[in-house]
Short mmCIF file of C-alpha atoms in Angstrom, two decimals:
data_model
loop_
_atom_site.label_atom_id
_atom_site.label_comp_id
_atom_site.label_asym_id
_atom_site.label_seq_id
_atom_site.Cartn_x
_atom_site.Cartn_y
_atom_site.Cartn_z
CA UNK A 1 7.05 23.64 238.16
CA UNK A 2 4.00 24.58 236.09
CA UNK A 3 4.66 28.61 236.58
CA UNK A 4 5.62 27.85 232.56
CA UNK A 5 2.50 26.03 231.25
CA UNK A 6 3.93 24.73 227.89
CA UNK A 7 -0.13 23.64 227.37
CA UNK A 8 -0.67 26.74 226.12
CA UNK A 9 1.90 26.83 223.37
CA UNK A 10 3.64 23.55 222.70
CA UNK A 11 2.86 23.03 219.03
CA UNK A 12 4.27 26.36 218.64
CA UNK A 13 7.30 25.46 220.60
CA UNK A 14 8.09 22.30 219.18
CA UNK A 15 7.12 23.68 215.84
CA UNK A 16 10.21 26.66 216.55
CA UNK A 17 12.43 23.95 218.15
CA UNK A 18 12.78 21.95 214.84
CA UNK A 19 14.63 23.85 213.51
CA UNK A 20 15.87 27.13 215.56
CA UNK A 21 19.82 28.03 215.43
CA UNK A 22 19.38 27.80 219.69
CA UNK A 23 17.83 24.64 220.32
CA UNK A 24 18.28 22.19 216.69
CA UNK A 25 21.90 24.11 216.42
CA UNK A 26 23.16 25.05 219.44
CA UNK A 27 21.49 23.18 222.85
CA UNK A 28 20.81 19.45 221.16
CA UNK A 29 24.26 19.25 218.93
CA UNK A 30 25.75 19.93 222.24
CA UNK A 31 24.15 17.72 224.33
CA UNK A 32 24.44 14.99 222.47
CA UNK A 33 28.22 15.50 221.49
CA UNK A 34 28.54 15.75 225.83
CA UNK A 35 26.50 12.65 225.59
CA UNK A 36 28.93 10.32 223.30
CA UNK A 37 28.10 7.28 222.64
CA UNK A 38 25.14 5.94 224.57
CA UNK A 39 24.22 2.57 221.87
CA UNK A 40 22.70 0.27 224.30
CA UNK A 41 22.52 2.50 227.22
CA UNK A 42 19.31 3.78 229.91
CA UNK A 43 19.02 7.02 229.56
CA UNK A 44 16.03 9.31 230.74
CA UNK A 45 15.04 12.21 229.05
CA UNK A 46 14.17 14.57 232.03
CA UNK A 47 11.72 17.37 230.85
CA UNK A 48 11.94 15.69 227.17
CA UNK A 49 8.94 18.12 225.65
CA UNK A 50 8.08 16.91 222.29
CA UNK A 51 10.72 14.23 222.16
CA UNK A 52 13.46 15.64 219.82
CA UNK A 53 16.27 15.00 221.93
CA UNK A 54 14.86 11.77 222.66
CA UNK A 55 14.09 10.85 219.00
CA UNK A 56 18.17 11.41 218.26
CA UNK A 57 19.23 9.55 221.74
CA UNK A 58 16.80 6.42 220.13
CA UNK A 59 18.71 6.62 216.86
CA UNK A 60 21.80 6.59 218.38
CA UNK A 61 21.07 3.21 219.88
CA UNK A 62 19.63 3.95 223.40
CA UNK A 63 16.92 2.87 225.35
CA UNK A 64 15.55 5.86 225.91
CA UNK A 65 12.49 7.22 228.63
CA UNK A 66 11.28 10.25 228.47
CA UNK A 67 8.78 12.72 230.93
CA UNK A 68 7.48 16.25 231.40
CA UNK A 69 5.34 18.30 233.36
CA UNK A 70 3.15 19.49 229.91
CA UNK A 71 0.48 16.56 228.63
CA UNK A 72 0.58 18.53 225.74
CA UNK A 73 4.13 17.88 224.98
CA UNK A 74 4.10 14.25 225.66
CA UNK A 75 0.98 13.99 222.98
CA UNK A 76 3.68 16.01 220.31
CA UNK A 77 6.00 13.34 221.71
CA UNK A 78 4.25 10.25 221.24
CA UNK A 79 3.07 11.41 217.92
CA UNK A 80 6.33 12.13 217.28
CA UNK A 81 7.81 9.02 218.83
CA UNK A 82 5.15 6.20 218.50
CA UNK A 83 2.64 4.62 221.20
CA UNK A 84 5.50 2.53 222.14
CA UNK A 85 7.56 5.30 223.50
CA UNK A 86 8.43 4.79 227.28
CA UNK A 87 6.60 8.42 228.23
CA UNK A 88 4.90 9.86 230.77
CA UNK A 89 3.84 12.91 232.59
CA UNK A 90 5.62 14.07 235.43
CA UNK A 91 6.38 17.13 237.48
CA UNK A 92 10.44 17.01 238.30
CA UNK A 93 9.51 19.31 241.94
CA UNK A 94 7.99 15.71 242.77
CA UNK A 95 9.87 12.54 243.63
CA UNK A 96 10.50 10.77 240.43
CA UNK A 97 8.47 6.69 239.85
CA UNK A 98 11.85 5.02 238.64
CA UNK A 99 13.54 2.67 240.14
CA UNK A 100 17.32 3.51 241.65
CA UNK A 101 20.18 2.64 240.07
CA UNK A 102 18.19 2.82 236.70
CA UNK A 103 19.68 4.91 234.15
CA UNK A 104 23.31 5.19 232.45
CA UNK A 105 22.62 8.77 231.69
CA UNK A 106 20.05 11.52 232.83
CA UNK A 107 19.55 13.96 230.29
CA UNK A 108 18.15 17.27 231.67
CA UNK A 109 17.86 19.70 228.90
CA UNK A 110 16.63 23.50 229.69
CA UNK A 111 14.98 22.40 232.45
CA UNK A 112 16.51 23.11 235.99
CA UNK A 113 15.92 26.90 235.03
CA UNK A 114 12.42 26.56 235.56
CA UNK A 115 12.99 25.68 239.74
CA UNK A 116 14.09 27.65 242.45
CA UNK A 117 14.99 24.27 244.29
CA UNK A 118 17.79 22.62 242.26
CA UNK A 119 18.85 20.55 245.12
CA UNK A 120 15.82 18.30 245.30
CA UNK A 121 15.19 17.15 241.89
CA UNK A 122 19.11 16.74 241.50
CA UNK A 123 19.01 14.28 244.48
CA UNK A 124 16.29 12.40 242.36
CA UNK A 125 18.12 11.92 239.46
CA UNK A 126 21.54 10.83 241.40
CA UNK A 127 18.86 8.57 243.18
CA UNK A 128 17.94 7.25 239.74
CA UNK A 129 21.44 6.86 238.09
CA UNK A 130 24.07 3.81 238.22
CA UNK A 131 26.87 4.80 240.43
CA UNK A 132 29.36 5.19 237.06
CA UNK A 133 26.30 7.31 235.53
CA UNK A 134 26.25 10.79 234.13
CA UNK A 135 24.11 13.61 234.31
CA UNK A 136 24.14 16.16 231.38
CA UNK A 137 22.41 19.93 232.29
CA UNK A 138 22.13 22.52 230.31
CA UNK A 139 20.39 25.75 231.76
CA UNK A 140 20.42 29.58 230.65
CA UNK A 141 23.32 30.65 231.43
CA UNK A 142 23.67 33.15 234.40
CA UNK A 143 25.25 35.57 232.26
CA UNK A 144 22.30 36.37 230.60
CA UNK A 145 20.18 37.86 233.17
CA UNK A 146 22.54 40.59 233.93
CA UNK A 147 23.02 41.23 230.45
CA UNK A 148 19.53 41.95 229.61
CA UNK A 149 18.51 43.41 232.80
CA UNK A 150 21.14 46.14 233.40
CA UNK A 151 21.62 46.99 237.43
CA UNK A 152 19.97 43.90 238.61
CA UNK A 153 22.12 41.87 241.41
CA UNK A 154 24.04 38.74 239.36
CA UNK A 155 24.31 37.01 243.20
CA UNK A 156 20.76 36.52 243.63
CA UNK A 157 18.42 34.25 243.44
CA UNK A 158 15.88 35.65 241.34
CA UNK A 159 12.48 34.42 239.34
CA UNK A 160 11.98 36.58 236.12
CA UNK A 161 9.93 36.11 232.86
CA UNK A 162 10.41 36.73 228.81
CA UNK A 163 7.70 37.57 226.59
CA UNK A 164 8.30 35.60 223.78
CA UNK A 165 7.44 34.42 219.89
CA UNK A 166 7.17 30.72 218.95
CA UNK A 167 5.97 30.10 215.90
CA UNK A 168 3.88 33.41 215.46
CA UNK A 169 2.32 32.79 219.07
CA UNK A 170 3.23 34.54 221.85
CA UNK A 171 4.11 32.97 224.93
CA UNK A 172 5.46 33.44 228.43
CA UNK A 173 7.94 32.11 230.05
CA UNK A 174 9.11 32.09 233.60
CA UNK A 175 12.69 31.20 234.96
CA UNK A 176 14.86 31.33 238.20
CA UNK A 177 17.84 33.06 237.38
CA UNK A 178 20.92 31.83 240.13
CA UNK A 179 24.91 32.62 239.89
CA UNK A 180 27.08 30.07 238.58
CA UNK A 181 28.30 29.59 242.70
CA UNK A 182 24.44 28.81 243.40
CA UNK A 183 24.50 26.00 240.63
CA UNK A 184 27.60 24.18 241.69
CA UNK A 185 26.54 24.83 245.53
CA UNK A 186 23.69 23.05 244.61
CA UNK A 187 25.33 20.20 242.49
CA UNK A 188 27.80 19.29 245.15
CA UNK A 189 24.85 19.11 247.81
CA UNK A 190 23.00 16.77 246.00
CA UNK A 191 26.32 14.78 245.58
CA UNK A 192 27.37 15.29 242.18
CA UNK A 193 30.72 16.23 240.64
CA UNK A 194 31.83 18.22 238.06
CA UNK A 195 33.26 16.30 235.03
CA UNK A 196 33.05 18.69 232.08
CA UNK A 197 31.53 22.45 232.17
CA UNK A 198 31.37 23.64 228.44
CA UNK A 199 30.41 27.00 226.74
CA UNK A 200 30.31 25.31 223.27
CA UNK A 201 29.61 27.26 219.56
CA UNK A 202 26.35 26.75 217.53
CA UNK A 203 26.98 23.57 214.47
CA UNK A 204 28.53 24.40 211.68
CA UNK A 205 25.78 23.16 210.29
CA UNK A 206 23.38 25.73 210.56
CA UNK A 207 21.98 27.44 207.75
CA UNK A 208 23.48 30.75 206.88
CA UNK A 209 19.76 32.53 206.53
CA UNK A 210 18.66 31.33 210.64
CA UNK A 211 22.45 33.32 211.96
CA UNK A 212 21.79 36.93 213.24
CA UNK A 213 24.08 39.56 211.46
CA UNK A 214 25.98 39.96 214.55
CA UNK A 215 26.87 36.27 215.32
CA UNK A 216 28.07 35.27 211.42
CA UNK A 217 31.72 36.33 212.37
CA UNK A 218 31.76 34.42 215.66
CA UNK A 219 32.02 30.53 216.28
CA UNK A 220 30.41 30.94 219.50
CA UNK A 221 27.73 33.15 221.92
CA UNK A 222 26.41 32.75 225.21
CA UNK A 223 23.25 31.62 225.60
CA UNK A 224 23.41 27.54 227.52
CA UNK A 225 25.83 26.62 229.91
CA UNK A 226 26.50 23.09 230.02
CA UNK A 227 27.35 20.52 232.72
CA UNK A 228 28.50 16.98 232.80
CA UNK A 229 28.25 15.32 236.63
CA UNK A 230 29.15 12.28 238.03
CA UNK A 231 27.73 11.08 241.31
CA UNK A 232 30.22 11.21 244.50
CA UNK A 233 31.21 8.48 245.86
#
């Protein structure tokens, strides 16, 4: 999981995340609108980085724990969230140390991408989650690979890397892209369901200076794709 070593750029990452029109207004509004209301409920924070999701989940009212594969990131999150945070370091290609039948909800935000094995780490978190529990994904969304790679295949499984800028410091980072098919093959294997699959717009709240020229007259964009999943049976 560590082909993406967020060690070597996570202040600058969570620095960017604060306050970014694609993760604080676009990817977190939507997950936690998917996400409802969770006062009083488990929920794990799969891949939780510096904890910003997690900080909204706790003031919301859940019981929230939180891991990720970067130490870095869970220092940014404790920091963030106090010693008493429920956090830990954990790769999600390994089996996971919770108990079953743990969580209400498993939140999994911009994470899966990172895998080429989906299937293993889902099982995990259906392993982990109450039978009436939910698990909320959001991943790149396939679209985008073919978009910004012209003439590469859409239908395969493929691992490519970005060059990007977080906070003035460059950084790489290294996906698996997979068609939408390979996802849902993937999510019905590990026995999940689809309840709700959502290509949502960025808040309304975000500020007019953070909106590229060429997204001011839309209310939405591709970027996420979103997933809501019930285990089977």
């Amino acid at each position: 999981m560590k082909e993406t070593n967020y060690d070597h750029f996570a202040a600058a990452y969570s620095t960017e995340n604060q306050g970014s029109l694609l993760n604080a207004y676009y990817e977190r509004p939507a997950m936690l609108e998917l996400a409802g209301g969770v006062e009083g409920h488990q929920v794990l924070d799969a891949g939780c980085g510096s904890g910003p999701l997690m900080e909204e989940l706790r003031n919301r009212g859940a019981n929230v724990v939180g891991f990720d594969a970067s130490a870095a990131m869970i220092d940014l999150a404790r920091s963030r969230l106090g010693s008493a945070a429920d956090l830990s370091v954990a790769d999600l290609s390994r089996p996971l140390s919770y108990s079953d039948d743990s969580f209400d909800e498993v939140m999994a935000s911009l994470v899966l991408h990172y895998l080429k094995d989906w299937v293993a780490p889902l099982r995990e978190f259906r392993r982990v989650l109450r039978p009436d529990g939910r698990l909320i994904v959001s991943v790149n969304h396939p679209i985008l690979y073919p978009w910004t790679r012209p003439g590469q295949d859409y239908f395969k499984l493929t691992r490519y890397s970005d060059e990007l800028t977080f906070d003035g410091q460059s950084a790489k980072l290294t996906y698996w892209h997979r068609p939408l098919h390979m996802m849902t093959d993937a999510f019905s294997e590990a026995g999940f369901r689809i309840e709700v699959l959502s290509e949502p717009g960025y808040s309304p709240e975000a500020p007019a200076e953070i909106i590229p020229p060429q997204f001011k007259d839309r209310t939405a964009f591709l970027s996420f794709i979103f997933f809501v999943l019930r285990p089977e049976g």
